[in-house]
Amino acid sequence: MKQSMHRIQTRALGIAALFVCVTGCATTIDLAPLVDARALETADAMGFLPESVEQGRLLYITSCTKCHSPEPVTRYSLERWGGILPRMADEADLDENAEQAVSAYIKVILGVQETPG
């Protein structure tokens, strides 16, 4: 009985470890940072409306995860996103306004990352 219980516990720990490895420890905020005060300042400096940037984040979280797990916004450079976003927007059937909102969000987050704060 003890040996059977030990085997069950070992198997449960193995499954839990596999789950952590597969899903990672990243949170939504790690993958798609919030549009905080710094982001809003950056958006304003770039000429983006706050609503557009917020919508871009929401679309990034919801539309991108329909087909795959989201990549951290900061994983790619702006240049690289320029090649990725049009393809992914097409795959996700985003209209032009939605694609522009996601683009604004990505530009703002990358801009925040580059700005000392």
PDB file of C-alpha atoms in Angstrom:
ATOM      1  CA  MET A   1       0.000   0.000   0.000  1.00  0.00           C
ATOM      2  CA  LYS A   2       2.818   2.438   0.889  1.00  0.00           C
ATOM      3  CA  GLN A   3       4.598   1.601  -2.344  1.00  0.00           C
ATOM      4  CA  SER A   4       1.418   2.187  -4.358  1.00  0.00           C
ATOM      5  CA  MET A   5       0.839   5.569  -2.679  1.00  0.00           C
ATOM      6  CA  HIS A   6       4.458   6.560  -3.334  1.00  0.00           C
ATOM      7  CA  ARG A   7       4.055   5.666  -7.010  1.00  0.00           C
ATOM      8  CA  ILE A   8       0.886   7.784  -7.257  1.00  0.00           C
ATOM      9  CA  GLN A   9       2.603  10.744  -5.589  1.00  0.00           C
ATOM     10  CA  THR A  10       5.630  10.397  -7.864  1.00  0.00           C
ATOM     11  CA  ARG A  11       3.420  10.248 -10.935  1.00  0.00           C
ATOM     12  CA  ALA A  12       1.422  13.287  -9.765  1.00  0.00           C
ATOM     13  CA  LEU A  13       4.635  15.266  -9.224  1.00  0.00           C
ATOM     14  CA  GLY A  14       5.865  14.245 -12.676  1.00  0.00           C
ATOM     15  CA  ILE A  15       2.636  15.410 -14.291  1.00  0.00           C
ATOM     16  CA  ALA A  16       2.776  18.702 -12.371  1.00  0.00           C
ATOM     17  CA  ALA A  17       6.394  19.250 -13.434  1.00  0.00           C
ATOM     18  CA  LEU A  18       5.492  18.523 -17.054  1.00  0.00           C
ATOM     19  CA  PHE A  19       2.601  20.983 -16.859  1.00  0.00           C
ATOM     20  CA  VAL A  20       4.897  23.721 -15.536  1.00  0.00           C
ATOM     21  CA  CYS A  21       7.447  23.017 -18.278  1.00  0.00           C
ATOM     22  CA  VAL A  22       4.820  23.095 -21.006  1.00  0.00           C
ATOM     23  CA  THR A  23       2.915  26.147 -19.822  1.00  0.00           C
ATOM     24  CA  GLY A  24       5.873  28.009 -18.377  1.00  0.00           C
ATOM     25  CA  CYS A  25       5.723  30.393 -15.508  1.00  0.00           C
ATOM     26  CA  ALA A  26       4.857  33.473 -17.557  1.00  0.00           C
ATOM     27  CA  THR A  27       1.764  35.431 -16.684  1.00  0.00           C
ATOM     28  CA  THR A  28      -0.375  37.456 -19.044  1.00  0.00           C
ATOM     29  CA  ILE A  29       1.365  40.579 -17.755  1.00  0.00           C
ATOM     30  CA  ASP A  30       4.763  39.059 -18.611  1.00  0.00           C
ATOM     31  CA  LEU A  31       3.574  38.278 -22.127  1.00  0.00           C
ATOM     32  CA  ALA A  32       1.529  41.413 -22.718  1.00  0.00           C
ATOM     33  CA  PRO A  33       2.459  44.172 -20.270  1.00  0.00           C
ATOM     34  CA  LEU A  34      -0.311  46.400 -18.980  1.00  0.00           C
ATOM     35  CA  VAL A  35      -0.877  49.810 -20.473  1.00  0.00           C
ATOM     36  CA  ASP A  36       0.305  51.681 -17.400  1.00  0.00           C
ATOM     37  CA  ALA A  37       1.199  55.354 -16.870  1.00  0.00           C
ATOM     38  CA  ARG A  38       4.576  54.996 -18.608  1.00  0.00           C
ATOM     39  CA  ALA A  39       2.930  53.273 -21.556  1.00  0.00           C
ATOM     40  CA  LEU A  40       0.322  56.030 -21.773  1.00  0.00           C
ATOM     41  CA  GLU A  41       3.058  58.685 -21.773  1.00  0.00           C
ATOM     42  CA  THR A  42       4.874  56.781 -24.518  1.00  0.00           C
ATOM     43  CA  ALA A  43       1.636  56.369 -26.487  1.00  0.00           C
ATOM     44  CA  ASP A  44       0.973  60.091 -26.248  1.00  0.00           C
ATOM     45  CA  ALA A  45       4.512  60.903 -27.395  1.00  0.00           C
ATOM     46  CA  MET A  46       4.051  58.531 -30.350  1.00  0.00           C
ATOM     47  CA  GLY A  47       0.668  60.013 -31.243  1.00  0.00           C
ATOM     48  CA  PHE A  48      -1.447  56.985 -30.303  1.00  0.00           C
ATOM     49  CA  LEU A  49      -4.774  57.252 -28.512  1.00  0.00           C
ATOM     50  CA  PRO A  50      -4.903  55.404 -25.172  1.00  0.00           C
ATOM     51  CA  GLU A  51      -8.047  53.546 -26.259  1.00  0.00           C
ATOM     52  CA  SER A  52      -6.303  52.222 -29.337  1.00  0.00           C
ATOM     53  CA  VAL A  53      -3.342  50.950 -27.325  1.00  0.00           C
ATOM     54  CA  GLU A  54      -5.648  49.310 -24.755  1.00  0.00           C
ATOM     55  CA  GLN A  55      -7.640  47.691 -27.571  1.00  0.00           C
ATOM     56  CA  GLY A  56      -4.382  46.494 -29.104  1.00  0.00           C
ATOM     57  CA  ARG A  57      -3.403  44.746 -25.877  1.00  0.00           C
ATOM     58  CA  LEU A  58      -6.803  43.084 -25.584  1.00  0.00           C
ATOM     59  CA  LEU A  59      -6.631  41.915 -29.199  1.00  0.00           C
ATOM     60  CA  TYR A  60      -3.077  40.691 -28.699  1.00  0.00           C
ATOM     61  CA  ILE A  61      -4.159  38.577 -25.731  1.00  0.00           C
ATOM     62  CA  THR A  62      -7.398  37.254 -27.230  1.00  0.00           C
ATOM     63  CA  SER A  63      -6.780  36.979 -30.972  1.00  0.00           C
ATOM     64  CA  CYS A  64      -3.240  35.647 -30.868  1.00  0.00           C
ATOM     65  CA  THR A  65      -4.151  32.865 -28.472  1.00  0.00           C
ATOM     66  CA  LYS A  66      -6.793  31.428 -30.769  1.00  0.00           C
ATOM     67  CA  CYS A  67      -4.082  29.601 -32.732  1.00  0.00           C
ATOM     68  CA  HIS A  68      -1.054  29.492 -30.443  1.00  0.00           C
ATOM     69  CA  SER A  69       0.228  30.563 -27.072  1.00  0.00           C
ATOM     70  CA  PRO A  70       1.187  34.223 -27.090  1.00  0.00           C
ATOM     71  CA  GLU A  71       4.795  35.280 -27.436  1.00  0.00           C
ATOM     72  CA  PRO A  72       6.080  37.974 -25.101  1.00  0.00           C
ATOM     73  CA  VAL A  73       5.687  41.284 -26.919  1.00  0.00           C
ATOM     74  CA  THR A  74       9.284  42.140 -26.089  1.00  0.00           C
ATOM     75  CA  ARG A  75      10.676  38.941 -27.617  1.00  0.00           C
ATOM     76  CA  TYR A  76      10.947  40.530 -31.056  1.00  0.00           C
ATOM     77  CA  SER A  77      12.284  43.824 -32.338  1.00  0.00           C
ATOM     78  CA  LEU A  78      10.003  46.347 -34.007  1.00  0.00           C
ATOM     79  CA  GLU A  79      11.533  45.378 -37.331  1.00  0.00           C
ATOM     80  CA  ARG A  80      10.776  41.710 -36.733  1.00  0.00           C
ATOM     81  CA  TRP A  81       7.210  42.506 -35.628  1.00  0.00           C
ATOM     82  CA  GLY A  82       6.833  44.368 -38.935  1.00  0.00           C
ATOM     83  CA  GLY A  83       7.158  41.039 -40.702  1.00  0.00           C
ATOM     84  CA  ILE A  84       5.180  38.971 -38.194  1.00  0.00           C
ATOM     85  CA  LEU A  85       2.149  41.163 -37.525  1.00  0.00           C
ATOM     86  CA  PRO A  86       0.719  41.400 -41.059  1.00  0.00           C
ATOM     87  CA  ARG A  87       0.807  37.598 -41.450  1.00  0.00           C
ATOM     88  CA  MET A  88      -0.712  36.970 -38.043  1.00  0.00           C
ATOM     89  CA  ALA A  89      -3.364  39.669 -38.499  1.00  0.00           C
ATOM     90  CA  ASP A  90      -4.374  37.950 -41.719  1.00  0.00           C
ATOM     91  CA  GLU A  91      -4.481  34.546 -39.981  1.00  0.00           C
ATOM     92  CA  ALA A  92      -6.628  35.996 -37.181  1.00  0.00           C
ATOM     93  CA  ASP A  93      -8.920  37.821 -39.635  1.00  0.00           C
ATOM     94  CA  LEU A  94      -8.214  41.185 -38.012  1.00  0.00           C
ATOM     95  CA  ASP A  95      -9.515  44.183 -39.897  1.00  0.00           C
ATOM     96  CA  GLU A  96      -7.233  47.148 -40.613  1.00  0.00           C
ATOM     97  CA  ASN A  97      -8.265  49.045 -37.461  1.00  0.00           C
ATOM     98  CA  ALA A  98      -7.637  46.027 -35.246  1.00  0.00           C
ATOM     99  CA  GLU A  99      -4.250  45.394 -36.852  1.00  0.00           C
ATOM    100  CA  GLN A 100      -3.323  49.061 -36.334  1.00  0.00           C
ATOM    101  CA  ALA A 101      -4.356  48.832 -32.672  1.00  0.00           C
ATOM    102  CA  VAL A 102      -2.163  45.759 -32.103  1.00  0.00           C
ATOM    103  CA  SER A 103       0.664  47.498 -33.932  1.00  0.00           C
ATOM    104  CA  ALA A 104       0.264  50.596 -31.734  1.00  0.00           C
ATOM    105  CA  TYR A 105       0.329  48.436 -28.608  1.00  0.00           C
ATOM    106  CA  ILE A 106       3.502  46.643 -29.716  1.00  0.00           C
ATOM    107  CA  LYS A 107       5.222  49.924 -30.630  1.00  0.00           C
ATOM    108  CA  VAL A 108       4.308  51.487 -27.295  1.00  0.00           C
ATOM    109  CA  ILE A 109       5.481  48.511 -25.227  1.00  0.00           C
ATOM    110  CA  LEU A 110       8.750  48.323 -27.140  1.00  0.00           C
ATOM    111  CA  GLY A 111       9.107  52.096 -26.709  1.00  0.00           C
ATOM    112  CA  VAL A 112       8.601  51.783 -22.950  1.00  0.00           C
ATOM    113  CA  GLN A 113      11.222  49.048 -22.847  1.00  0.00           C
ATOM    114  CA  GLU A 114      13.745  51.319 -24.560  1.00  0.00           C
ATOM    115  CA  THR A 115      12.967  54.356 -22.380  1.00  0.00           C
ATOM    116  CA  PRO A 116      14.845  54.532 -19.081  1.00  0.00           C
ATOM    117  CA  GLY A 117      12.433  54.817 -16.238  1.00  0.00           C
TER     118      GLY A 117
END
